[in-house]
PDB file of C-alpha atoms in Angstrom:
ATOM      1  CA  UNK A   1       7.472 272.118  89.710  1.00  0.00           C
ATOM      2  CA  UNK A   2       6.611 272.997  86.119  1.00  0.00           C
ATOM      3  CA  UNK A   3       3.267 272.641  87.396  1.00  0.00           C
ATOM      4  CA  UNK A   4       3.292 274.591  90.299  1.00  0.00           C
ATOM      5  CA  UNK A   5       5.314 277.610  88.396  1.00  0.00           C
ATOM      6  CA  UNK A   6       2.903 277.232  85.081  1.00  0.00           C
ATOM      7  CA  UNK A   7       2.106 275.089  82.516  1.00  0.00           C
ATOM      8  CA  UNK A   8       5.526 274.443  80.833  1.00  0.00           C
ATOM      9  CA  UNK A   9       9.015 273.960  81.215  1.00  0.00           C
ATOM     10  CA  UNK A  10       8.956 277.842  80.370  1.00  0.00           C
ATOM     11  CA  UNK A  11       7.047 279.043  82.456  1.00  0.00           C
ATOM     12  CA  UNK A  12       9.638 277.440  85.255  1.00  0.00           C
ATOM     13  CA  UNK A  13      12.535 279.059  84.415  1.00  0.00           C
ATOM     14  CA  UNK A  14      11.428 282.004  82.890  1.00  0.00           C
ATOM     15  CA  UNK A  15      11.509 283.528  86.480  1.00  0.00           C
ATOM     16  CA  UNK A  16      15.190 283.722  85.744  1.00  0.00           C
ATOM     17  CA  UNK A  17      15.208 285.847  82.534  1.00  0.00           C
ATOM     18  CA  UNK A  18      14.295 285.147  79.262  1.00  0.00           C
ATOM     19  CA  UNK A  19      17.708 284.888  77.938  1.00  0.00           C
ATOM     20  CA  UNK A  20      19.337 282.236  81.097  1.00  0.00           C
ATOM     21  CA  UNK A  21      15.615 280.540  80.972  1.00  0.00           C
ATOM     22  CA  UNK A  22      16.662 280.034  77.251  1.00  0.00           C
ATOM     23  CA  UNK A  23      20.008 278.567  77.955  1.00  0.00           C
ATOM     24  CA  UNK A  24      18.336 276.272  80.769  1.00  0.00           C
ATOM     25  CA  UNK A  25      15.678 274.939  78.574  1.00  0.00           C
ATOM     26  CA  UNK A  26      17.676 274.081  75.952  1.00  0.00           C
ATOM     27  CA  UNK A  27      20.804 272.597  78.003  1.00  0.00           C
ATOM     28  CA  UNK A  28      17.898 270.456  80.065  1.00  0.00           C
ATOM     29  CA  UNK A  29      16.406 269.060  76.389  1.00  0.00           C
ATOM     30  CA  UNK A  30      20.212 268.352  74.697  1.00  0.00           C
ATOM     31  CA  UNK A  31      20.637 266.173  78.033  1.00  0.00           C
ATOM     32  CA  UNK A  32      17.213 264.366  78.112  1.00  0.00           C
ATOM     33  CA  UNK A  33      17.659 264.203  74.304  1.00  0.00           C
ATOM     34  CA  UNK A  34      20.684 263.394  72.445  1.00  0.00           C
ATOM     35  CA  UNK A  35      23.222 263.867  74.774  1.00  0.00           C
ATOM     36  CA  UNK A  36      22.156 261.201  77.471  1.00  0.00           C
ATOM     37  CA  UNK A  37      19.161 260.133  77.018  1.00  0.00           C
ATOM     38  CA  UNK A  38      18.701 258.982  73.523  1.00  0.00           C
ATOM     39  CA  UNK A  39      21.910 256.865  73.272  1.00  0.00           C
ATOM     40  CA  UNK A  40      20.753 255.005  76.840  1.00  0.00           C
ATOM     41  CA  UNK A  41      17.736 253.835  74.935  1.00  0.00           C
ATOM     42  CA  UNK A  42      19.817 252.154  72.261  1.00  0.00           C
ATOM     43  CA  UNK A  43      22.331 250.950  74.562  1.00  0.00           C
ATOM     44  CA  UNK A  44      20.185 249.669  77.038  1.00  0.00           C
ATOM     45  CA  UNK A  45      17.763 247.434  74.607  1.00  0.00           C
ATOM     46  CA  UNK A  46      20.889 246.229  72.769  1.00  0.00           C
ATOM     47  CA  UNK A  47      22.318 244.856  76.115  1.00  0.00           C
ATOM     48  CA  UNK A  48      19.181 243.565  77.411  1.00  0.00           C
ATOM     49  CA  UNK A  49      17.368 242.401  73.946  1.00  0.00           C
ATOM     50  CA  UNK A  50      20.141 241.557  71.637  1.00  0.00           C
ATOM     51  CA  UNK A  51      23.263 240.907  73.602  1.00  0.00           C
ATOM     52  CA  UNK A  52      22.481 237.192  74.883  1.00  0.00           C
ATOM     53  CA  UNK A  53      21.672 236.030  71.411  1.00  0.00           C
ATOM     54  CA  UNK A  54      25.305 236.611  70.511  1.00  0.00           C
ATOM     55  CA  UNK A  55      28.004 234.227  70.668  1.00  0.00           C
ATOM     56  CA  UNK A  56      30.234 234.716  73.838  1.00  0.00           C
ATOM     57  CA  UNK A  57      33.389 235.395  72.680  1.00  0.00           C
ATOM     58  CA  UNK A  58      32.296 236.943  69.297  1.00  0.00           C
ATOM     59  CA  UNK A  59      33.014 241.099  69.234  1.00  0.00           C
ATOM     60  CA  UNK A  60      29.619 243.117  69.487  1.00  0.00           C
ATOM     61  CA  UNK A  61      30.774 246.171  67.791  1.00  0.00           C
ATOM     62  CA  UNK A  62      29.580 245.020  64.309  1.00  0.00           C
ATOM     63  CA  UNK A  63      26.303 243.998  65.583  1.00  0.00           C
ATOM     64  CA  UNK A  64      25.572 247.020  67.771  1.00  0.00           C
ATOM     65  CA  UNK A  65      26.010 249.387  65.089  1.00  0.00           C
ATOM     66  CA  UNK A  66      23.572 247.709  62.784  1.00  0.00           C
ATOM     67  CA  UNK A  67      21.356 247.421  65.705  1.00  0.00           C
ATOM     68  CA  UNK A  68      21.919 251.080  66.817  1.00  0.00           C
ATOM     69  CA  UNK A  69      21.336 252.132  63.118  1.00  0.00           C
ATOM     70  CA  UNK A  70      17.983 250.006  62.926  1.00  0.00           C
ATOM     71  CA  UNK A  71      16.974 251.410  66.152  1.00  0.00           C
ATOM     72  CA  UNK A  72      17.721 254.978  65.525  1.00  0.00           C
ATOM     73  CA  UNK A  73      16.121 254.519  62.166  1.00  0.00           C
ATOM     74  CA  UNK A  74      12.808 253.397  63.717  1.00  0.00           C
ATOM     75  CA  UNK A  75      12.723 256.588  66.098  1.00  0.00           C
ATOM     76  CA  UNK A  76      13.056 258.629  63.285  1.00  0.00           C
ATOM     77  CA  UNK A  77      10.790 257.209  60.985  1.00  0.00           C
ATOM     78  CA  UNK A  78       7.874 257.123  64.154  1.00  0.00           C
ATOM     79  CA  UNK A  79       9.194 260.824  64.881  1.00  0.00           C
ATOM     80  CA  UNK A  80       8.848 262.651  61.856  1.00  0.00           C
ATOM     81  CA  UNK A  81       4.536 262.736  62.657  1.00  0.00           C
ATOM     82  CA  UNK A  82       4.103 263.388  66.072  1.00  0.00           C
ATOM     83  CA  UNK A  83       0.174 263.355  66.236  1.00  0.00           C
ATOM     84  CA  UNK A  84       0.694 260.176  64.826  1.00  0.00           C
ATOM     85  CA  UNK A  85       2.882 258.934  68.044  1.00  0.00           C
ATOM     86  CA  UNK A  86       0.333 258.532  70.902  1.00  0.00           C
ATOM     87  CA  UNK A  87      -1.410 256.011  68.005  1.00  0.00           C
ATOM     88  CA  UNK A  88       1.202 254.379  67.580  1.00  0.00           C
ATOM     89  CA  UNK A  89       2.308 253.746  71.055  1.00  0.00           C
ATOM     90  CA  UNK A  90      -1.360 253.209  72.535  1.00  0.00           C
ATOM     91  CA  UNK A  91      -2.817 250.417  69.422  1.00  0.00           C
ATOM     92  CA  UNK A  92       0.353 248.822  69.091  1.00  0.00           C
ATOM     93  CA  UNK A  93       3.092 248.620  71.488  1.00  0.00           C
ATOM     94  CA  UNK A  94       1.823 249.126  74.820  1.00  0.00           C
ATOM     95  CA  UNK A  95      -0.399 246.293  74.420  1.00  0.00           C
ATOM     96  CA  UNK A  96       3.032 244.441  73.021  1.00  0.00           C
ATOM     97  CA  UNK A  97       4.746 245.709  76.607  1.00  0.00           C
ATOM     98  CA  UNK A  98       1.449 243.616  78.675  1.00  0.00           C
ATOM     99  CA  UNK A  99       2.413 240.466  76.725  1.00  0.00           C
ATOM    100  CA  UNK A 100       3.389 237.903  79.081  1.00  0.00           C
ATOM    101  CA  UNK A 101       2.559 240.522  82.287  1.00  0.00           C
ATOM    102  CA  UNK A 102       6.313 241.546  81.771  1.00  0.00           C
ATOM    103  CA  UNK A 103       6.256 244.256  84.012  1.00  0.00           C
ATOM    104  CA  UNK A 104       5.121 241.751  86.737  1.00  0.00           C
ATOM    105  CA  UNK A 105       7.308 239.274  85.869  1.00  0.00           C
ATOM    106  CA  UNK A 106      10.355 241.922  86.324  1.00  0.00           C
ATOM    107  CA  UNK A 107       9.187 242.337  89.863  1.00  0.00           C
ATOM    108  CA  UNK A 108       8.998 238.223  90.415  1.00  0.00           C
ATOM    109  CA  UNK A 109      12.685 238.384  88.877  1.00  0.00           C
ATOM    110  CA  UNK A 110      13.862 241.361  90.890  1.00  0.00           C
ATOM    111  CA  UNK A 111      12.174 239.518  94.047  1.00  0.00           C
ATOM    112  CA  UNK A 112      14.300 236.251  93.159  1.00  0.00           C
ATOM    113  CA  UNK A 113      17.866 237.303  92.549  1.00  0.00           C
ATOM    114  CA  UNK A 114      18.284 240.044  95.404  1.00  0.00           C
ATOM    115  CA  UNK A 115      20.930 237.707  96.824  1.00  0.00           C
ATOM    116  CA  UNK A 116      22.781 236.804  94.055  1.00  0.00           C
ATOM    117  CA  UNK A 117      26.252 238.259  93.620  1.00  0.00           C
ATOM    118  CA  UNK A 118      27.184 241.241  92.161  1.00  0.00           C
ATOM    119  CA  UNK A 119      27.264 241.728  88.045  1.00  0.00           C
ATOM    120  CA  UNK A 120      28.931 243.500  85.829  1.00  0.00           C
ATOM    121  CA  UNK A 121      25.314 245.943  85.266  1.00  0.00           C
ATOM    122  CA  UNK A 122      21.977 245.119  85.956  1.00  0.00           C
ATOM    123  CA  UNK A 123      21.788 244.059  82.100  1.00  0.00           C
ATOM    124  CA  UNK A 124      23.601 241.002  82.959  1.00  0.00           C
ATOM    125  CA  UNK A 125      22.173 240.095  86.007  1.00  0.00           C
ATOM    126  CA  UNK A 126      18.569 240.984  84.522  1.00  0.00           C
ATOM    127  CA  UNK A 127      19.190 238.327  81.348  1.00  0.00           C
ATOM    128  CA  UNK A 128      21.242 235.922  83.775  1.00  0.00           C
ATOM    129  CA  UNK A 129      18.258 235.471  86.392  1.00  0.00           C
ATOM    130  CA  UNK A 130      15.630 235.503  83.474  1.00  0.00           C
ATOM    131  CA  UNK A 131      17.187 232.826  81.890  1.00  0.00           C
ATOM    132  CA  UNK A 132      17.595 230.371  85.315  1.00  0.00           C
ATOM    133  CA  UNK A 133      14.198 230.967  85.953  1.00  0.00           C
ATOM    134  CA  UNK A 134      12.016 231.050  82.587  1.00  0.00           C
ATOM    135  CA  UNK A 135      15.254 229.624  80.032  1.00  0.00           C
ATOM    136  CA  UNK A 136      15.689 231.494  76.357  1.00  0.00           C
ATOM    137  CA  UNK A 137      12.006 232.278  75.715  1.00  0.00           C
ATOM    138  CA  UNK A 138      11.945 233.940  78.857  1.00  0.00           C
ATOM    139  CA  UNK A 139      15.325 236.266  77.360  1.00  0.00           C
ATOM    140  CA  UNK A 140      13.284 236.492  74.354  1.00  0.00           C
ATOM    141  CA  UNK A 141       9.910 237.688  75.828  1.00  0.00           C
ATOM    142  CA  UNK A 142      12.204 240.224  78.015  1.00  0.00           C
ATOM    143  CA  UNK A 143      14.157 241.454  74.997  1.00  0.00           C
ATOM    144  CA  UNK A 144      11.203 242.061  72.957  1.00  0.00           C
ATOM    145  CA  UNK A 145       9.692 243.797  76.054  1.00  0.00           C
ATOM    146  CA  UNK A 146      13.043 246.149  76.980  1.00  0.00           C
ATOM    147  CA  UNK A 147      13.500 247.106  73.127  1.00  0.00           C
ATOM    148  CA  UNK A 148       9.879 247.871  72.922  1.00  0.00           C
ATOM    149  CA  UNK A 149       9.881 250.290  75.903  1.00  0.00           C
ATOM    150  CA  UNK A 150      13.097 251.508  74.857  1.00  0.00           C
ATOM    151  CA  UNK A 151      12.024 252.102  71.445  1.00  0.00           C
ATOM    152  CA  UNK A 152       8.782 254.015  72.685  1.00  0.00           C
ATOM    153  CA  UNK A 153      10.716 256.364  75.758  1.00  0.00           C
ATOM    154  CA  UNK A 154      13.363 257.101  72.372  1.00  0.00           C
ATOM    155  CA  UNK A 155      10.395 258.165  70.073  1.00  0.00           C
ATOM    156  CA  UNK A 156       8.881 260.441  72.672  1.00  0.00           C
ATOM    157  CA  UNK A 157      12.300 262.073  73.823  1.00  0.00           C
ATOM    158  CA  UNK A 158      12.752 262.762  70.327  1.00  0.00           C
ATOM    159  CA  UNK A 159       9.297 264.116  69.392  1.00  0.00           C
ATOM    160  CA  UNK A 160       9.334 266.706  72.693  1.00  0.00           C
ATOM    161  CA  UNK A 161      12.870 267.595  71.444  1.00  0.00           C
ATOM    162  CA  UNK A 162      11.935 268.554  68.075  1.00  0.00           C
ATOM    163  CA  UNK A 163       8.866 270.023  68.905  1.00  0.00           C
ATOM    164  CA  UNK A 164      10.386 272.311  71.601  1.00  0.00           C
ATOM    165  CA  UNK A 165      13.770 273.251  69.675  1.00  0.00           C
ATOM    166  CA  UNK A 166      10.649 274.241  66.081  1.00  0.00           C
ATOM    167  CA  UNK A 167       8.956 276.317  68.663  1.00  0.00           C
ATOM    168  CA  UNK A 168      12.651 278.067  70.076  1.00  0.00           C
ATOM    169  CA  UNK A 169      13.668 278.211  65.827  1.00  0.00           C
ATOM    170  CA  UNK A 170      11.227 279.248  64.275  1.00  0.00           C
ATOM    171  CA  UNK A 171      13.560 278.815  61.139  1.00  0.00           C
ATOM    172  CA  UNK A 172      13.308 275.135  61.274  1.00  0.00           C
ATOM    173  CA  UNK A 173      10.495 272.829  61.067  1.00  0.00           C
ATOM    174  CA  UNK A 174      10.020 269.791  63.161  1.00  0.00           C
ATOM    175  CA  UNK A 175      11.142 267.353  60.486  1.00  0.00           C
ATOM    176  CA  UNK A 176      14.286 269.315  60.129  1.00  0.00           C
TER     177      UNK A 176
END
């Protein structure tokens, strides 16, 4: 829809009027940023990348607090210079995601687990299936891949959010 309307989100929603367009675009960026998608990147990566390595009876509160702080500190650090984000993702994170052809392995795991009983969420079934098929090393590789994928998504969302609001609110710099 954005491509048909013009070349930006403003082109799409601006047809409704400047004020409505600004509010609608801000709402979309807030939902895709700090209100929904960003917290979800931290939660998903914790569920798949950390939980399988915790003791079953232990509380997850402190590990989740520490993990979330580190995850979003890294997001903040890498988002400070948006021009460097593409270099970082392209040179380091994307090749790491290709290690043990992770996405191909995820397809294989999905095909092998289609008949399994219900689990509480997708992360639990994925960790269980990977452990059953590949053992503890499979969980480690899966965890690293998901953490990196979620981190790149988090960085991308943060830079898009910061860039948009720096343009809309010129008194605020991108870094603020």
